[in-house]
């Protein structure tokens, strides 16, 4: 007997209600009562051949507020109103079952519309007090939203916001100066020059109605393709062997986190394989601004930090690429929640530098200048003793490990300044020094892409300067400390928040879904630069995969 079911709990006091069952509809739509500020979705029973359950919270205009997915290894989701900036009344929960013994007729059937059952607690004496409290909280929230430009709690402290976001009392779609359809790539704010930003690093410029209509028509949607990832920015693309890379996280159109957060890429034929449902264990919560780095010795990927709306992370998740299982580390020591930091690996340890803090810790829009090290063997965080001339606080910068003993840090921002300076950390002496460079240096920028091309050269491409996404590319030579601009048509599209990696290509690659391994038969091998995703801060989010020969790049110097 198949006892599979998907249940939802609407509010803290209501019992679970079944939405999907083994012999019922595969699509359900439920109107969330206005008084409900929490929704929990979970599955019960054997999954069988079922792949996943897609879930969306939509507003009154059917625009997704937040997106999640149940899988055989991640069987529970929860949403809270105060974590989702655009959650208001008239919210709808849409749930769709994928896989199992579904036919084409099942997929084409309309969603079954359910009503949330009314629930009256047995303790009728205590109920008026609870309702009065809910009404009081609702009135307080409405008063906060109508009381000026800042949301203030009872203690007078500002609520935690996305990095450097100016606090607004209205949803993102109704920010003054923006039309309804405009798309923000970066947090709100106003720009005052290429190198200086007032209030915030990042904003979509105000747009006319005609311009917005045209742009909205070509903006990629959040509908997941069966063959390739959806458009996004703020993701990570992490190589795990000669011809395989793992894509994790990201955010796409309408400020929504991707429904397809995890993919595998085989560079032999540049094909994608959806990988989220293949991994066992607790999958990391959706996020942007995180880092993912691969340790070839242990064959594990380490994911750290990032943010999701008002939620910020300092957790460490590990994906074992041999067993294809996720684990979450219970680490000792202290590291603050950070996003848009850099993470480098040296001798099996993670070196986390900079990043932006959540509000108001330690202060609004504050960036870090600290270095934290994570030791996976001991599962402990510690701060090393570092000397020399270290970089100023920043986030959105890049860090490249060169010759296995030096980390080169470039660019980034700390409101209201964007940087184009260079620092080097000598990992033998743990000493920082400012690098005096020659040649034409990149202009100030953050959220750019970087990749190591050879023992002595690395690439900087694109990024955001406070006004626009950039499309230029530069190569830095660590032997001569010199910059050289390179111009290639493959790198001419403006983008920021994208992923750049270098990999060996050629030969043959075959995916094995049982354990996530890839078999590689080496043939002719060449080094290739891969550019994925990103956005242009004009409403466009990319899912294209661009390749450039490293030899061609170096020959352009």
PDB file of N, CA and C in Angstrom, residues 92-163:
ATOM      1  N   UNK A  92      -0.877  32.553  -2.464  1.00  0.00           N
ATOM      2  CA  UNK A  92      -1.312  31.234  -2.909  1.00  0.00           C
ATOM      3  C   UNK A  92      -0.138  30.265  -2.876  1.00  0.00           C
ATOM      4  N   UNK A  93      -0.377  29.062  -2.344  1.00  0.00           N
ATOM      5  CA  UNK A  93       0.618  27.996  -2.347  1.00  0.00           C
ATOM      6  C   UNK A  93       0.293  27.036  -3.481  1.00  0.00           C
ATOM      7  N   UNK A  94       1.221  26.873  -4.425  1.00  0.00           N
ATOM      8  CA  UNK A  94       1.053  25.943  -5.544  1.00  0.00           C
ATOM      9  C   UNK A  94       2.034  24.790  -5.398  1.00  0.00           C
ATOM     10  N   UNK A  95       1.523  23.563  -5.430  1.00  0.00           N
ATOM     11  CA  UNK A  95       2.334  22.371  -5.214  1.00  0.00           C
ATOM     12  C   UNK A  95       2.158  21.432  -6.403  1.00  0.00           C
ATOM     13  N   UNK A  96       3.283  20.949  -6.960  1.00  0.00           N
ATOM     14  CA  UNK A  96       3.245  20.070  -8.126  1.00  0.00           C
ATOM     15  C   UNK A  96       4.142  18.867  -7.900  1.00  0.00           C
ATOM     16  N   UNK A  97       3.607  17.675  -8.119  1.00  0.00           N
ATOM     17  CA  UNK A  97       4.361  16.435  -7.978  1.00  0.00           C
ATOM     18  C   UNK A  97       5.031  16.084  -9.295  1.00  0.00           C
ATOM     19  N   UNK A  98       6.313  15.709  -9.248  1.00  0.00           N
ATOM     20  CA  UNK A  98       7.068  15.342 -10.438  1.00  0.00           C
ATOM     21  C   UNK A  98       7.534  13.896 -10.294  1.00  0.00           C
ATOM     22  N   UNK A  99       7.332  13.097 -11.338  1.00  0.00           N
ATOM     23  CA  UNK A  99       7.798  11.709 -11.323  1.00  0.00           C
ATOM     24  C   UNK A  99       6.703  10.752 -10.893  1.00  0.00           C
ATOM     25  N   UNK A 100       7.081   9.501 -10.696  1.00  0.00           N
ATOM     26  CA  UNK A 100       6.093   8.492 -10.357  1.00  0.00           C
ATOM     27  C   UNK A 100       5.422   7.959 -11.602  1.00  0.00           C
ATOM     28  N   UNK A 101       4.184   7.480 -11.458  1.00  0.00           N
ATOM     29  CA  UNK A 101       3.446   6.908 -12.585  1.00  0.00           C
ATOM     30  C   UNK A 101       2.521   7.941 -13.217  1.00  0.00           C
ATOM     31  N   UNK A 102       3.080   9.121 -13.520  1.00  0.00           N
ATOM     32  CA  UNK A 102       2.272  10.182 -14.101  1.00  0.00           C
ATOM     33  C   UNK A 102       2.197  10.014 -15.614  1.00  0.00           C
ATOM     34  N   UNK A 103       1.028  10.309 -16.160  1.00  0.00           N
ATOM     35  CA  UNK A 103       0.829  10.270 -17.603  1.00  0.00           C
ATOM     36  C   UNK A 103       0.747  11.688 -18.145  1.00  0.00           C
ATOM     37  N   UNK A 104       0.699  11.819 -19.470  1.00  0.00           N
ATOM     38  CA  UNK A 104       0.560  13.136 -20.073  1.00  0.00           C
ATOM     39  C   UNK A 104      -0.728  13.810 -19.631  1.00  0.00           C
ATOM     40  N   UNK A 105      -1.761  13.012 -19.420  1.00  0.00           N
ATOM     41  CA  UNK A 105      -3.033  13.576 -18.967  1.00  0.00           C
ATOM     42  C   UNK A 105      -2.899  14.184 -17.571  1.00  0.00           C
ATOM     43  N   UNK A 106      -2.076  13.543 -16.736  1.00  0.00           N
ATOM     44  CA  UNK A 106      -1.862  14.088 -15.397  1.00  0.00           C
ATOM     45  C   UNK A 106      -1.205  15.460 -15.472  1.00  0.00           C
ATOM     46  N   UNK A 107      -0.235  15.617 -16.359  1.00  0.00           N
ATOM     47  CA  UNK A 107       0.479  16.891 -16.467  1.00  0.00           C
ATOM     48  C   UNK A 107      -0.414  17.985 -17.025  1.00  0.00           C
ATOM     49  N   UNK A 108      -1.350  17.634 -17.899  1.00  0.00           N
ATOM     50  CA  UNK A 108      -2.187  18.644 -18.533  1.00  0.00           C
ATOM     51  C   UNK A 108      -3.398  19.029 -17.701  1.00  0.00           C
ATOM     52  N   UNK A 109      -3.678  18.270 -16.657  1.00  0.00           N
ATOM     53  CA  UNK A 109      -4.865  18.580 -15.858  1.00  0.00           C
ATOM     54  C   UNK A 109      -4.680  19.888 -15.089  1.00  0.00           C
ATOM     55  N   UNK A 110      -5.763  20.647 -14.902  1.00  0.00           N
ATOM     56  CA  UNK A 110      -5.655  21.890 -14.119  1.00  0.00           C
ATOM     57  C   UNK A 110      -5.378  21.597 -12.661  1.00  0.00           C
ATOM     58  N   UNK A 111      -4.822  22.578 -11.979  1.00  0.00           N
ATOM     59  CA  UNK A 111      -4.519  22.401 -10.565  1.00  0.00           C
ATOM     60  C   UNK A 111      -5.808  22.280  -9.763  1.00  0.00           C
ATOM     61  N   UNK A 112      -5.824  21.349  -8.831  1.00  0.00           N
ATOM     62  CA  UNK A 112      -6.950  21.197  -7.921  1.00  0.00           C
ATOM     63  C   UNK A 112      -6.914  22.320  -6.897  1.00  0.00           C
ATOM     64  N   UNK A 113      -7.991  23.063  -6.761  1.00  0.00           N
ATOM     65  CA  UNK A 113      -8.046  24.202  -5.845  1.00  0.00           C
ATOM     66  C   UNK A 113      -8.636  23.749  -4.521  1.00  0.00           C
ATOM     67  N   UNK A 114      -7.859  23.900  -3.465  1.00  0.00           N
ATOM     68  CA  UNK A 114      -8.286  23.499  -2.133  1.00  0.00           C
ATOM     69  C   UNK A 114      -8.468  24.726  -1.248  1.00  0.00           C
ATOM     70  N   UNK A 115      -9.273  24.561  -0.226  1.00  0.00           N
ATOM     71  CA  UNK A 115      -9.468  25.612   0.770  1.00  0.00           C
ATOM     72  C   UNK A 115      -8.885  25.135   2.089  1.00  0.00           C
ATOM     73  N   UNK A 116      -8.235  26.037   2.802  1.00  0.00           N
ATOM     74  CA  UNK A 116      -7.683  25.688   4.110  1.00  0.00           C
ATOM     75  C   UNK A 116      -8.826  25.483   5.093  1.00  0.00           C
ATOM     76  N   UNK A 117      -8.823  24.350   5.761  1.00  0.00           N
ATOM     77  CA  UNK A 117      -9.883  24.043   6.711  1.00  0.00           C
ATOM     78  C   UNK A 117      -9.783  24.931   7.940  1.00  0.00           C
ATOM     79  N   UNK A 118     -10.945  25.406   8.370  1.00  0.00           N
ATOM     80  CA  UNK A 118     -10.967  26.219   9.583  1.00  0.00           C
ATOM     81  C   UNK A 118     -10.647  25.345  10.788  1.00  0.00           C
ATOM     82  N   UNK A 119      -9.906  25.910  11.718  1.00  0.00           N
ATOM     83  CA  UNK A 119      -9.493  25.157  12.903  1.00  0.00           C
ATOM     84  C   UNK A 119      -9.840  25.948  14.147  1.00  0.00           C
ATOM     85  N   UNK A 120     -10.630  25.351  15.017  1.00  0.00           N
ATOM     86  CA  UNK A 120     -11.006  25.994  16.274  1.00  0.00           C
ATOM     87  C   UNK A 120     -10.416  25.201  17.427  1.00  0.00           C
ATOM     88  N   UNK A 121      -9.477  25.786  18.178  1.00  0.00           N
ATOM     89  CA  UNK A 121      -8.879  25.059  19.299  1.00  0.00           C
ATOM     90  C   UNK A 121      -9.931  24.694  20.339  1.00  0.00           C
ATOM     91  N   UNK A 122      -9.683  23.584  21.052  1.00  0.00           N
ATOM     92  CA  UNK A 122     -10.602  23.175  22.108  1.00  0.00           C
ATOM     93  C   UNK A 122     -10.647  24.186  23.230  1.00  0.00           C
ATOM     94  N   UNK A 123      -9.546  24.861  23.495  1.00  0.00           N
ATOM     95  CA  UNK A 123      -9.491  25.847  24.557  1.00  0.00           C
ATOM     96  C   UNK A 123     -10.080  27.155  24.040  1.00  0.00           C
ATOM     97  N   UNK A 124     -11.421  27.287  24.156  1.00  0.00           N
ATOM     98  CA  UNK A 124     -12.077  28.475  23.613  1.00  0.00           C
ATOM     99  C   UNK A 124     -11.839  29.707  24.456  1.00  0.00           C
ATOM    100  N   UNK A 125     -11.391  29.526  25.697  1.00  0.00           N
ATOM    101  CA  UNK A 125     -11.136  30.681  26.559  1.00  0.00           C
ATOM    102  C   UNK A 125      -9.873  31.425  26.111  1.00  0.00           C
ATOM    103  N   UNK A 126      -8.867  30.644  25.722  1.00  0.00           N
ATOM    104  CA  UNK A 126      -7.599  31.263  25.347  1.00  0.00           C
ATOM    105  C   UNK A 126      -7.616  31.837  23.932  1.00  0.00           C
ATOM    106  N   UNK A 127      -8.586  31.402  23.095  1.00  0.00           N
ATOM    107  CA  UNK A 127      -8.576  31.812  21.707  1.00  0.00           C
ATOM    108  C   UNK A 127      -8.733  33.315  21.499  1.00  0.00           C
ATOM    109  N   UNK A 128      -9.644  34.026  22.188  1.00  0.00           N
ATOM    110  CA  UNK A 128      -9.742  35.470  21.951  1.00  0.00           C
ATOM    111  C   UNK A 128      -8.442  36.189  22.208  1.00  0.00           C
ATOM    112  N   UNK A 129      -7.706  35.750  23.234  1.00  0.00           N
ATOM    113  CA  UNK A 129      -6.428  36.406  23.522  1.00  0.00           C
ATOM    114  C   UNK A 129      -5.462  36.220  22.371  1.00  0.00           C
ATOM    115  N   UNK A 130      -5.456  35.008  21.795  1.00  0.00           N
ATOM    116  CA  UNK A 130      -4.555  34.763  20.670  1.00  0.00           C
ATOM    117  C   UNK A 130      -4.932  35.610  19.474  1.00  0.00           C
ATOM    118  N   UNK A 131      -6.247  35.720  19.200  1.00  0.00           N
ATOM    119  CA  UNK A 131      -6.687  36.526  18.076  1.00  0.00           C
ATOM    120  C   UNK A 131      -6.370  37.991  18.291  1.00  0.00           C
ATOM    121  N   UNK A 132      -6.536  38.417  19.547  1.00  0.00           N
ATOM    122  CA  UNK A 132      -6.228  39.804  19.850  1.00  0.00           C
ATOM    123  C   UNK A 132      -4.742  40.082  19.620  1.00  0.00           C
ATOM    124  N   UNK A 133      -3.898  39.109  20.004  1.00  0.00           N
ATOM    125  CA  UNK A 133      -2.464  39.273  19.805  1.00  0.00           C
ATOM    126  C   UNK A 133      -2.122  39.340  18.325  1.00  0.00           C
ATOM    127  N   UNK A 134      -2.777  38.437  17.520  1.00  0.00           N
ATOM    128  CA  UNK A 134      -2.518  38.476  16.081  1.00  0.00           C
ATOM    129  C   UNK A 134      -2.950  39.793  15.479  1.00  0.00           C
ATOM    130  N   UNK A 135      -4.103  40.290  15.914  1.00  0.00           N
ATOM    131  CA  UNK A 135      -4.569  41.571  15.404  1.00  0.00           C
ATOM    132  C   UNK A 135      -3.654  42.705  15.797  1.00  0.00           C
ATOM    133  N   UNK A 136      -3.133  42.633  17.047  1.00  0.00           N
ATOM    134  CA  UNK A 136      -2.214  43.669  17.504  1.00  0.00           C
ATOM    135  C   UNK A 136      -0.935  43.652  16.692  1.00  0.00           C
ATOM    136  N   UNK A 137      -0.417  42.421  16.415  1.00  0.00           N
ATOM    137  CA  UNK A 137       0.805  42.334  15.615  1.00  0.00           C
ATOM    138  C   UNK A 137       0.575  42.869  14.209  1.00  0.00           C
ATOM    139  N   UNK A 138      -0.632  42.556  13.656  1.00  0.00           N
ATOM    140  CA  UNK A 138      -0.916  43.026  12.314  1.00  0.00           C
ATOM    141  C   UNK A 138      -1.008  44.551  12.275  1.00  0.00           C
ATOM    142  N   UNK A 139      -1.648  45.134  13.305  1.00  0.00           N
ATOM    143  CA  UNK A 139      -1.758  46.590  13.345  1.00  0.00           C
ATOM    144  C   UNK A 139      -0.383  47.219  13.504  1.00  0.00           C
ATOM    145  N   UNK A 140       0.469  46.593  14.365  1.00  0.00           N
ATOM    146  CA  UNK A 140       1.816  47.125  14.538  1.00  0.00           C
ATOM    147  C   UNK A 140       2.590  47.067  13.233  1.00  0.00           C
ATOM    148  N   UNK A 141       2.439  45.940  12.473  1.00  0.00           N
ATOM    149  CA  UNK A 141       3.154  45.816  11.207  1.00  0.00           C
ATOM    150  C   UNK A 141       2.685  46.875  10.218  1.00  0.00           C
ATOM    151  N   UNK A 142       1.347  47.105  10.176  1.00  0.00           N
ATOM    152  CA  UNK A 142       0.827  48.115   9.266  1.00  0.00           C
ATOM    153  C   UNK A 142       1.304  49.493   9.660  1.00  0.00           C
ATOM    154  N   UNK A 143       1.400  49.729  10.965  1.00  0.00           N
ATOM    155  CA  UNK A 143       1.866  51.032  11.427  1.00  0.00           C
ATOM    156  C   UNK A 143       3.331  51.234  11.066  1.00  0.00           C
ATOM    157  N   UNK A 144       4.115  50.139  11.178  1.00  0.00           N
ATOM    158  CA  UNK A 144       5.524  50.245  10.815  1.00  0.00           C
ATOM    159  C   UNK A 144       5.689  50.537   9.329  1.00  0.00           C
ATOM    160  N   UNK A 145       4.841  49.894   8.500  1.00  0.00           N
ATOM    161  CA  UNK A 145       4.972  50.077   7.067  1.00  0.00           C
ATOM    162  C   UNK A 145       4.552  51.467   6.612  1.00  0.00           C
ATOM    163  N   UNK A 146       3.686  52.139   7.378  1.00  0.00           N
ATOM    164  CA  UNK A 146       3.210  53.465   7.008  1.00  0.00           C
ATOM    165  C   UNK A 146       3.921  54.576   7.744  1.00  0.00           C
ATOM    166  N   UNK A 147       5.001  54.247   8.471  1.00  0.00           N
ATOM    167  CA  UNK A 147       5.598  55.231   9.368  1.00  0.00           C
ATOM    168  C   UNK A 147       6.992  55.634   8.892  1.00  0.00           C
ATOM    169  N   UNK A 148       7.092  56.130   7.659  1.00  0.00           N
ATOM    170  CA  UNK A 148       8.373  56.657   7.194  1.00  0.00           C
ATOM    171  C   UNK A 148       9.145  55.664   6.366  1.00  0.00           C
ATOM    172  N   UNK A 149      10.423  55.974   6.190  1.00  0.00           N
ATOM    173  CA  UNK A 149      11.252  55.206   5.265  1.00  0.00           C
ATOM    174  C   UNK A 149      11.866  53.987   5.896  1.00  0.00           C
ATOM    175  N   UNK A 150      11.936  53.891   7.220  1.00  0.00           N
ATOM    176  CA  UNK A 150      12.617  52.776   7.855  1.00  0.00           C
ATOM    177  C   UNK A 150      11.650  51.941   8.681  1.00  0.00           C
ATOM    178  N   UNK A 151      11.752  50.618   8.563  1.00  0.00           N
ATOM    179  CA  UNK A 151      11.057  49.715   9.462  1.00  0.00           C
ATOM    180  C   UNK A 151      11.844  49.652  10.762  1.00  0.00           C
ATOM    181  N   UNK A 152      11.194  49.884  11.889  1.00  0.00           N
ATOM    182  CA  UNK A 152      11.866  49.900  13.165  1.00  0.00           C
ATOM    183  C   UNK A 152      11.151  48.946  14.101  1.00  0.00           C
ATOM    184  N   UNK A 153      11.903  48.104  14.780  1.00  0.00           N
ATOM    185  CA  UNK A 153      11.338  47.197  15.745  1.00  0.00           C
ATOM    186  C   UNK A 153      11.099  47.932  17.050  1.00  0.00           C
ATOM    187  N   UNK A 154      10.529  47.241  18.040  1.00  0.00           N
ATOM    188  CA  UNK A 154      10.245  47.881  19.312  1.00  0.00           C
ATOM    189  C   UNK A 154      11.503  48.367  19.997  1.00  0.00           C
ATOM    190  N   UNK A 155      12.622  47.726  19.734  1.00  0.00           N
ATOM    191  CA  UNK A 155      13.865  48.130  20.371  1.00  0.00           C
ATOM    192  C   UNK A 155      14.548  49.255  19.616  1.00  0.00           C
ATOM    193  N   UNK A 156      13.970  49.623  18.443  1.00  0.00           N
ATOM    194  CA  UNK A 156      14.565  50.699  17.654  1.00  0.00           C
ATOM    195  C   UNK A 156      15.629  50.226  16.692  1.00  0.00           C
ATOM    196  N   UNK A 157      15.898  48.923  16.658  1.00  0.00           N
ATOM    197  CA  UNK A 157      16.920  48.416  15.764  1.00  0.00           C
ATOM    198  C   UNK A 157      16.318  48.112  14.403  1.00  0.00           C
ATOM    199  N   UNK A 158      17.111  48.289  13.357  1.00  0.00           N
ATOM    200  CA  UNK A 158      16.652  47.994  12.020  1.00  0.00           C
ATOM    201  C   UNK A 158      16.646  46.488  11.800  1.00  0.00           C
ATOM    202  N   UNK A 159      15.661  46.035  11.023  1.00  0.00           N
ATOM    203  CA  UNK A 159      15.602  44.627  10.692  1.00  0.00           C
ATOM    204  C   UNK A 159      16.749  44.262   9.763  1.00  0.00           C
ATOM    205  N   UNK A 160      17.167  43.006   9.833  1.00  0.00           N
ATOM    206  CA  UNK A 160      18.218  42.543   8.929  1.00  0.00           C
ATOM    207  C   UNK A 160      17.726  42.593   7.499  1.00  0.00           C
ATOM    208  N   UNK A 161      18.545  43.164   6.628  1.00  0.00           N
ATOM    209  CA  UNK A 161      18.178  43.318   5.226  1.00  0.00           C
ATOM    210  C   UNK A 161      19.240  42.668   4.350  1.00  0.00           C
ATOM    211  N   UNK A 162      18.976  42.621   3.044  1.00  0.00           N
ATOM    212  CA  UNK A 162      19.964  42.147   2.089  1.00  0.00           C
ATOM    213  C   UNK A 162      21.143  43.107   2.060  1.00  0.00           C
ATOM    214  N   UNK A 163      22.274  42.702   1.514  1.00  0.00           N
ATOM    215  CA  UNK A 163      23.472  43.526   1.613  1.00  0.00           C
ATOM    216  C   UNK A 163      23.255  44.921   1.061  1.00  0.00           C
TER     217      UNK A 163
END
